CSV table of N, CA and C in Angstrom, one decimal:
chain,number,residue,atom,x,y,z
A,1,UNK,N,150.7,121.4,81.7
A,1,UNK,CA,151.3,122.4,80.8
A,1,UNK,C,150.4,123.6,80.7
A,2,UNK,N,149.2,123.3,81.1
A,2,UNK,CA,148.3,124.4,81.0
A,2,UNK,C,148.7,125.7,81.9
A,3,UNK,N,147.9,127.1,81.7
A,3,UNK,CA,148.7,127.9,82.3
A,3,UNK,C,147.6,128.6,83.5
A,4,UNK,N,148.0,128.9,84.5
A,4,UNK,CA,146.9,129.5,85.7
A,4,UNK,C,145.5,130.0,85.2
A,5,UNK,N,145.8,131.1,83.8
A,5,UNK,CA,144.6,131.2,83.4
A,5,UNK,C,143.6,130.0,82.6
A,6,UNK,N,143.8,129.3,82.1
A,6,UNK,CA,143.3,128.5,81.9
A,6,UNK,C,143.3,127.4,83.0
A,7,UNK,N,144.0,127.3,83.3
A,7,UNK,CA,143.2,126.3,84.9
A,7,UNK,C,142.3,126.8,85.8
A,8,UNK,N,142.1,127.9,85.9
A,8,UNK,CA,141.1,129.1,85.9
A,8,UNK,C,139.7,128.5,85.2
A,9,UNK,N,139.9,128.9,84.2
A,9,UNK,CA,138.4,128.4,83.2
A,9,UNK,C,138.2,126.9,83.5
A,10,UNK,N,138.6,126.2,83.6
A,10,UNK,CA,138.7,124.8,83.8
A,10,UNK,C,138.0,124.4,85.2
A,11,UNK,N,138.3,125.5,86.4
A,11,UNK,CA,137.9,125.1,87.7
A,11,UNK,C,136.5,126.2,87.7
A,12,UNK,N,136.5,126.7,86.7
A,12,UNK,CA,134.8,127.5,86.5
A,12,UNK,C,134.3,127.0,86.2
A,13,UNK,N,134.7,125.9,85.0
A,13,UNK,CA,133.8,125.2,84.5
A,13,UNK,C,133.1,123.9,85.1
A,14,UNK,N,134.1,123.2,86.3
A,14,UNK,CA,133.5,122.6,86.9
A,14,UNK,C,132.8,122.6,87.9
A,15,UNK,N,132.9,123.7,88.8
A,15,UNK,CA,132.2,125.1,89.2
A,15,UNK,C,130.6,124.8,88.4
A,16,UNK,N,130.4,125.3,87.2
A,16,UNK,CA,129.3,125.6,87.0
A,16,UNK,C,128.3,123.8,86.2
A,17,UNK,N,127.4,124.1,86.6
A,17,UNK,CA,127.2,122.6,86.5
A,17,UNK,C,126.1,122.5,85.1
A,18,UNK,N,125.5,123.5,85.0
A,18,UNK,CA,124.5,123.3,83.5
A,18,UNK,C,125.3,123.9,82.1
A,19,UNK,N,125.0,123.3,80.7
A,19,UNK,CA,126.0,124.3,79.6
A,19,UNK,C,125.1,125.4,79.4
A,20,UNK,N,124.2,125.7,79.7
A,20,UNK,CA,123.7,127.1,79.3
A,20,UNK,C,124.0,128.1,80.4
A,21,UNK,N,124.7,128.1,81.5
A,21,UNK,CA,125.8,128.4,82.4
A,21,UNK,C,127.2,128.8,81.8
A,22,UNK,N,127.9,127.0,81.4
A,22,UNK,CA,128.9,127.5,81.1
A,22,UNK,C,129.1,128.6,79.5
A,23,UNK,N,127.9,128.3,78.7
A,23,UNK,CA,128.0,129.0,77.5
A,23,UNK,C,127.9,130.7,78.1
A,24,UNK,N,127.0,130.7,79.0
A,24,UNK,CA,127.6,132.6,79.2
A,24,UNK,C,128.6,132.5,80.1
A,25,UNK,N,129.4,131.7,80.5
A,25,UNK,CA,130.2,132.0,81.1
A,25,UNK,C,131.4,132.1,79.9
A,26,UNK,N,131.6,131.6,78.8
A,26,UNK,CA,132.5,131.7,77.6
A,26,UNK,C,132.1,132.9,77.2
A,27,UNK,N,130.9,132.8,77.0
A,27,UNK,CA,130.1,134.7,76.4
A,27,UNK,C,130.8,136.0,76.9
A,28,UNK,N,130.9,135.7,78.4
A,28,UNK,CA,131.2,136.5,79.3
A,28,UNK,C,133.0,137.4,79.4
A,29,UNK,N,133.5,135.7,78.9
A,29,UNK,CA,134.8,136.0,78.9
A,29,UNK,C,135.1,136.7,77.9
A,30,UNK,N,134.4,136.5,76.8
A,30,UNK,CA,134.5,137.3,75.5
A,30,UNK,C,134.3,138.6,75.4
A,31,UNK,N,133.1,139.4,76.1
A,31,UNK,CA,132.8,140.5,76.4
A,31,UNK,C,134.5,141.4,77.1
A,32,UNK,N,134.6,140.4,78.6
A,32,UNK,CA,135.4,141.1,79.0
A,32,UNK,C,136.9,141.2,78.4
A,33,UNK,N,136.8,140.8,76.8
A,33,UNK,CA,138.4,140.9,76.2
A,33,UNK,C,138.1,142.2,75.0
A,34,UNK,N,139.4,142.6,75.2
A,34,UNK,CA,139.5,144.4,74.3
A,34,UNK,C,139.1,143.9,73.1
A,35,UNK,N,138.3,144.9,72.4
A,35,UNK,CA,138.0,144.9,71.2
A,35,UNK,C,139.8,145.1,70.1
A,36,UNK,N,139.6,144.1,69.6
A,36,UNK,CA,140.4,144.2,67.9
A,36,UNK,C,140.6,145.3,67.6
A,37,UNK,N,141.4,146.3,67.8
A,37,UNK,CA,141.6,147.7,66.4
A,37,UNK,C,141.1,147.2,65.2
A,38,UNK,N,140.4,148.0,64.7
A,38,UNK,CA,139.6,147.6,63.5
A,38,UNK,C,140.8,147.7,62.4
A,39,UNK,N,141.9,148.4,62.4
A,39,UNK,CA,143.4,148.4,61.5
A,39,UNK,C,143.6,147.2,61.6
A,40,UNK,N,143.1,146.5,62.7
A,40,UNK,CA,144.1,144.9,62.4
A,40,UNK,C,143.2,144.3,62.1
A,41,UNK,N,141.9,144.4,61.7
A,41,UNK,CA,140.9,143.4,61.0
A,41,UNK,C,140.8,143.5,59.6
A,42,UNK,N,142.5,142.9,59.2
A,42,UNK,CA,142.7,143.2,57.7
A,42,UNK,C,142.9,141.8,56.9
A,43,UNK,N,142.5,141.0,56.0
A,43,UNK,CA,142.8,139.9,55.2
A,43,UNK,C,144.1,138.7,55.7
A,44,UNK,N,145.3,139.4,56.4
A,44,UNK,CA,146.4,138.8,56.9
A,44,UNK,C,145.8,138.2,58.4
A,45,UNK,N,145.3,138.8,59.4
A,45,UNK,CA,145.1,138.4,60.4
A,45,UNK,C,143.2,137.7,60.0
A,46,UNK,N,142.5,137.3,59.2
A,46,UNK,CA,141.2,136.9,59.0
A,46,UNK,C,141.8,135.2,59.1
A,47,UNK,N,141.0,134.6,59.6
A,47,UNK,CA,140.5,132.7,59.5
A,47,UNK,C,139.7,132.6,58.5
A,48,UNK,N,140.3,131.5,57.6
A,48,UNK,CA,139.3,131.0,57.1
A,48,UNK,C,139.0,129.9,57.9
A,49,UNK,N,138.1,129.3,57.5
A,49,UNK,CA,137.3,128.2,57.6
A,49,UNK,C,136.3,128.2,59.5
A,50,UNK,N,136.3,129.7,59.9
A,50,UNK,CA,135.6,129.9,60.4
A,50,UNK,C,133.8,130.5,59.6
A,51,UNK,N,132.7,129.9,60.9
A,51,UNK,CA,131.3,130.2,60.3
A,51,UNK,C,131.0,131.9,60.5
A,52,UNK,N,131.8,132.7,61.2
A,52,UNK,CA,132.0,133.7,61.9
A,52,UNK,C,133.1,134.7,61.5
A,53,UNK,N,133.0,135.9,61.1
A,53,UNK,CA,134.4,136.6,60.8
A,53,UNK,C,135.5,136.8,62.6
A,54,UNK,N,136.5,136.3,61.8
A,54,UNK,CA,137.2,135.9,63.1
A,54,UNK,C,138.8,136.0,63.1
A,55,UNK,N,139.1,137.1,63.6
A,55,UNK,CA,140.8,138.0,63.6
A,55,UNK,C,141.5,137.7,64.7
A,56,UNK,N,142.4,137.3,64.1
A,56,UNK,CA,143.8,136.7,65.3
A,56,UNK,C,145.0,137.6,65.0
A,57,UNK,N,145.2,138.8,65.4
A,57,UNK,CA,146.6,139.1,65.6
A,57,UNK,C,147.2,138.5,66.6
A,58,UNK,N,148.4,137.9,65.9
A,58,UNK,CA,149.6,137.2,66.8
A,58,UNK,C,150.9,137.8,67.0
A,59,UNK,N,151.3,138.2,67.8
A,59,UNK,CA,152.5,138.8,67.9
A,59,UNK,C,153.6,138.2,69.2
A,60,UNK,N,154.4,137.9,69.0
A,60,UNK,CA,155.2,137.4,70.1
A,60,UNK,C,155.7,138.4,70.8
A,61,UNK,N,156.1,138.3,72.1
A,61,UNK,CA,156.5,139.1,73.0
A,61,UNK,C,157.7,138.6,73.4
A,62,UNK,N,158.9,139.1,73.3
A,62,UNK,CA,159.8,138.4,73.3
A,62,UNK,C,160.0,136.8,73.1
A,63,UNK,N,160.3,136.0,74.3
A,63,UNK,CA,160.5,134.9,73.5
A,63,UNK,C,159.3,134.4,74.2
A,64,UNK,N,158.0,134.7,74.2
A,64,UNK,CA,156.7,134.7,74.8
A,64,UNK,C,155.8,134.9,73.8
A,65,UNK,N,154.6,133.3,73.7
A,65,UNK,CA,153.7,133.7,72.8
A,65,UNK,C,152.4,134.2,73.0
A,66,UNK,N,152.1,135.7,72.2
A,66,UNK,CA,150.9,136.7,72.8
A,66,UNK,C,150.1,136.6,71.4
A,67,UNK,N,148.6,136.7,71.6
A,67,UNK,CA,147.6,137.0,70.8
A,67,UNK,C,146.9,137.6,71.1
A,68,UNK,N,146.1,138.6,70.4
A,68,UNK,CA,144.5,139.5,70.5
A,68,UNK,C,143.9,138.6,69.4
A,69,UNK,N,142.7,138.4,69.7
A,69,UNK,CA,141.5,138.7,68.6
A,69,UNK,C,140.1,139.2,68.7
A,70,UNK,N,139.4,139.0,67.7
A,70,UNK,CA,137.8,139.5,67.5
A,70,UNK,C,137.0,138.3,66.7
A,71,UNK,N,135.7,138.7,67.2
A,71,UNK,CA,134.9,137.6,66.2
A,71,UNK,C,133.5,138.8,66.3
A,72,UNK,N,132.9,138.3,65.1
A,72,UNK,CA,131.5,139.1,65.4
A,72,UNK,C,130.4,138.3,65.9
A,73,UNK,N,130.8,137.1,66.6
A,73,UNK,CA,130.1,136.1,67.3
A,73,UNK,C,130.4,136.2,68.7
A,74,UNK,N,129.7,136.4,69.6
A,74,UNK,CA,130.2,136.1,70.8
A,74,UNK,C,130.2,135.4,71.4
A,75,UNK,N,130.2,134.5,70.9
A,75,UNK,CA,130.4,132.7,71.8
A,75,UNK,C,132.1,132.1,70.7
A,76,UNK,N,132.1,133.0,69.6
A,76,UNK,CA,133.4,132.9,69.3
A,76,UNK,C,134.1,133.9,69.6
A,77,UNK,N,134.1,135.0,70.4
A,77,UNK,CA,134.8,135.6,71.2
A,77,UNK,C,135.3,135.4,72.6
A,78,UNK,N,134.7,134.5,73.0
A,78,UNK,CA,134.4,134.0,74.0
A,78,UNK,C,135.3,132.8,73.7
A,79,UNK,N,135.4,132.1,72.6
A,79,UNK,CA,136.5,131.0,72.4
A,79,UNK,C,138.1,131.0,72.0
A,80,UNK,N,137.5,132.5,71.8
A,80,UNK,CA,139.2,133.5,71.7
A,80,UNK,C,140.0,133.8,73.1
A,81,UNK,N,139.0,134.2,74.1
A,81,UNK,CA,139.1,134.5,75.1
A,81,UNK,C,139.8,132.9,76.1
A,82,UNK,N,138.5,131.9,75.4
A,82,UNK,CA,139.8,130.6,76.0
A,82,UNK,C,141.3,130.4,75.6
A,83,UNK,N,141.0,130.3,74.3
A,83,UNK,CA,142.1,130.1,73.6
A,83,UNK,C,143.7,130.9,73.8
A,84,UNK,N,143.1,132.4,74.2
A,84,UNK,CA,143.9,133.3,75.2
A,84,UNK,C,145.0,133.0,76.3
A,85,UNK,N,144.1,132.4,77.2
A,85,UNK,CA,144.3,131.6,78.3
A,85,UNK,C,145.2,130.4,78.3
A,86,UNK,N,144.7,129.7,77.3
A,86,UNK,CA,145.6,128.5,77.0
A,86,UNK,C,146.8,128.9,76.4
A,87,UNK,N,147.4,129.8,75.4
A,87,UNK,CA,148.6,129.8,74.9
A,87,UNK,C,149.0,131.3,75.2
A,88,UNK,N,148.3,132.7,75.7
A,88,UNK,CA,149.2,133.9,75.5
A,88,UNK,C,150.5,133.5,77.4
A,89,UNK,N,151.8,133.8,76.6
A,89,UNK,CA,152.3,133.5,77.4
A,89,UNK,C,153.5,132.4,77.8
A,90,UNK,N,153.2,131.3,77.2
A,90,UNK,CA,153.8,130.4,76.3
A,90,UNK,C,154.9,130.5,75.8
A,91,UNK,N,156.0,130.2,76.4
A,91,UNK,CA,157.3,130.1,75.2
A,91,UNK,C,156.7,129.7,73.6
A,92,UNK,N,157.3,130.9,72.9
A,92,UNK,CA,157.0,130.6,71.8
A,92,UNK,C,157.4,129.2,71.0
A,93,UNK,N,158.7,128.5,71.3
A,93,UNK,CA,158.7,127.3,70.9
A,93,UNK,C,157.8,125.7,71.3
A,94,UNK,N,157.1,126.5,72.4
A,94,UNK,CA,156.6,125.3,73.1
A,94,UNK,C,155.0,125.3,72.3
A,95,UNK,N,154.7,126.2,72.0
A,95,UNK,CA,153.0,126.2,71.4
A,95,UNK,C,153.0,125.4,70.7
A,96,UNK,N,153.6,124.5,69.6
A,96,UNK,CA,153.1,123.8,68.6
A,96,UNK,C,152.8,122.5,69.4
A,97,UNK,N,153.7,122.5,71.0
A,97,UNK,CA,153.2,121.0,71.7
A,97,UNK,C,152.3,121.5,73.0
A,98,UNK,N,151.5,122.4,72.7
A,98,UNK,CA,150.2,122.4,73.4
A,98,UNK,C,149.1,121.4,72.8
A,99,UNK,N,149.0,120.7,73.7
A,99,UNK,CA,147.8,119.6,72.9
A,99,UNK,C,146.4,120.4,73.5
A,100,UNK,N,146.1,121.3,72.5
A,100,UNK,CA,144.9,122.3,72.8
A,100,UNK,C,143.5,121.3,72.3
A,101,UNK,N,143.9,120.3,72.2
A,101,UNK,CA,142.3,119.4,71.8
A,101,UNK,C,142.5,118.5,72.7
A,102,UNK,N,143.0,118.5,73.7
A,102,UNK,CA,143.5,118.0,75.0
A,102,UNK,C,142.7,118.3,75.9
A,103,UNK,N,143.4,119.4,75.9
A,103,UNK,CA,143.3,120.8,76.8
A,103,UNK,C,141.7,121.0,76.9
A,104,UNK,N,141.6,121.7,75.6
A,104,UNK,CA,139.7,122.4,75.2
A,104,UNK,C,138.7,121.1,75.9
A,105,UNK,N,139.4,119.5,75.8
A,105,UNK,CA,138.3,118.8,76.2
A,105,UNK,C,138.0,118.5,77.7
A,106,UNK,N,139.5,119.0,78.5
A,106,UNK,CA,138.8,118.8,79.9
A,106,UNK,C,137.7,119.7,80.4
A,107,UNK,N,137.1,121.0,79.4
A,107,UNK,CA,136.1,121.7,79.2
A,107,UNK,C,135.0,120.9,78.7
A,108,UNK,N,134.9,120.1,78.1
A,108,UNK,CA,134.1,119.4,77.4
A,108,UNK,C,133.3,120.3,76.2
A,109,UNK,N,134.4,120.9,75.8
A,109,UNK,CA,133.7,121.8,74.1
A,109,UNK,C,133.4,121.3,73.3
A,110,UNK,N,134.7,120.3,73.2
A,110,UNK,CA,134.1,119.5,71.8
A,110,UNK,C,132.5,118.8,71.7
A,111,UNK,N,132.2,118.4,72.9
A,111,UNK,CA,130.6,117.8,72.9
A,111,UNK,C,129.4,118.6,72.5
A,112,UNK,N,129.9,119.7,72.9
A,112,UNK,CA,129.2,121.0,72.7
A,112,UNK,C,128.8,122.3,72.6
A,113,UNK,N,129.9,122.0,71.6
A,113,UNK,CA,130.2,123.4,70.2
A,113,UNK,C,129.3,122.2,69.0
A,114,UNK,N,128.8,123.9,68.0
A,114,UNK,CA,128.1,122.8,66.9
A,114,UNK,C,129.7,122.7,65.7
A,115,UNK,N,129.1,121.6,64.3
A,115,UNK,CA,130.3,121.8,63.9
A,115,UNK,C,131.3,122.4,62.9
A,116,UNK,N,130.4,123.5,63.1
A,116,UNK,CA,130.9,124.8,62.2
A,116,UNK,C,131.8,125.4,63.3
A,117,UNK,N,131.3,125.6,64.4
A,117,UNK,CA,132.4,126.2,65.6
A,117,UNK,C,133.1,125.9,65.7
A,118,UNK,N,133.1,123.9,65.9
A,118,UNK,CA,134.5,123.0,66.1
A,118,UNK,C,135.5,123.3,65.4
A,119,UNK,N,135.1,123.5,64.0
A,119,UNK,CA,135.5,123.5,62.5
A,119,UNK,C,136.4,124.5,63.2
A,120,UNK,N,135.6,125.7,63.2
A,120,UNK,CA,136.6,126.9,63.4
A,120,UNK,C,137.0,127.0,64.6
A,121,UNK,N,136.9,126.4,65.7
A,121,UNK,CA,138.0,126.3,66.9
A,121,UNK,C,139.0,125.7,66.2
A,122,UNK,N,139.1,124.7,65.3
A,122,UNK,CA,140.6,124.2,65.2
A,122,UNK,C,141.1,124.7,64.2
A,123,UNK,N,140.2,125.8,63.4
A,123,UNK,CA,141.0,126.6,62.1
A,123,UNK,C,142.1,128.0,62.8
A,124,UNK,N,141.4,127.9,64.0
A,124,UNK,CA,142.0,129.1,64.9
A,124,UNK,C,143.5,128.5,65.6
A,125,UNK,N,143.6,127.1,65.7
A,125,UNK,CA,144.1,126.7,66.8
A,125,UNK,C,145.2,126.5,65.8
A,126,UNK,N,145.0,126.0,64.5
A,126,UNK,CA,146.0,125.9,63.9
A,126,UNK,C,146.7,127.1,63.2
A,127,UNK,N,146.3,128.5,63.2
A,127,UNK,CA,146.4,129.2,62.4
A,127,UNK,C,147.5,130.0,63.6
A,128,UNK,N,147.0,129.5,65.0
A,128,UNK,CA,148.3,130.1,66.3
A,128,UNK,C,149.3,129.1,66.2
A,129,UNK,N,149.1,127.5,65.6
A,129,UNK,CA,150.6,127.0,65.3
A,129,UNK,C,151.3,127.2,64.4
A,130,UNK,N,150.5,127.8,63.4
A,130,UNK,CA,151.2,128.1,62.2
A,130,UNK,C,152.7,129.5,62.0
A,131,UNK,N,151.7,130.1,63.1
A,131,UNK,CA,152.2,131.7,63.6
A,131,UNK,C,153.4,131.7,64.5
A,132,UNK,N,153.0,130.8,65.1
A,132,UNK,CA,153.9,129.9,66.1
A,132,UNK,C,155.0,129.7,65.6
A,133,UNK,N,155.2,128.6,64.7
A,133,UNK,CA,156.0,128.0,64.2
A,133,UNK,C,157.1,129.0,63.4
A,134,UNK,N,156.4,129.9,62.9
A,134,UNK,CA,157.0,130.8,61.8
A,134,UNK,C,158.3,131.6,62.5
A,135,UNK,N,157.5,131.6,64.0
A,135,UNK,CA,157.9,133.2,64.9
A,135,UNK,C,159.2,132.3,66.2
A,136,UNK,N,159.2,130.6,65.5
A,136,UNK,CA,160.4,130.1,66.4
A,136,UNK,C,162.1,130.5,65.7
């Protein structure tokens, strides 16, 4: 169910064989995603229960699910950038059965992200099914 770009990240990551590799290679991805309009880094699009300030505009694109965001962390920009990959694109009705803790693990994140990150990978993950959900 996953989508080219993220089978992408998946075949980089097994590609690369140390995590201080694959962590800039998440770094990296982060860099190369557009900065947040600072207009949309407003209270409606903010996460909580991230360790990081961290903006998710979600907007559907027809009946296609799209997101931007920002973090002022770059290894959580960098997990925006996965998280990208995994769902922009997506029939909007289908995102709520992305098993994205599935998914994130054939990366092997969950081993090693600390657990403020975890925390806020799945504050993020839920906050695109929430959006999701809303926008079916």
């Amino acid at each position: 169910m996953a989508s080219a770009a993220f089978e992408e990240i998946v075949e980089d990551f097994e590609f690369l064989e140390d995590w201080e590799d694959r962590y800039r290679y998440v770094i990296e991805k982060g860099r190369d995603m557009a900065p947040l309009d600072d207009a949309l880094k407003v209270p409606a699009t903010k996460v909580d229960g991230c360790a990081s300030q961290v903006w998710l505009h979600i907007r559907p694109e027809g009946d296609r699910f799209h997101f931007d965001g920002d973090s002022d962390a770059m290894i959580v920009r960098g997990l925006i950038a996965v998280l990208r990959a995994l769902y922009n694109g997506v029939p909007v009705g289908e995102v709520p059965a992305v098993d994205a803790g599935g998914e994130l693990a054939r990366l092997g994140l969950n081993d090693h992200l600390s657990a403020q990150r975890s925390n806020g990978l799945r504050a993020m993950v839920e906050r695109i099914r929430e959006r999701a959900a809303e926008a079916a």
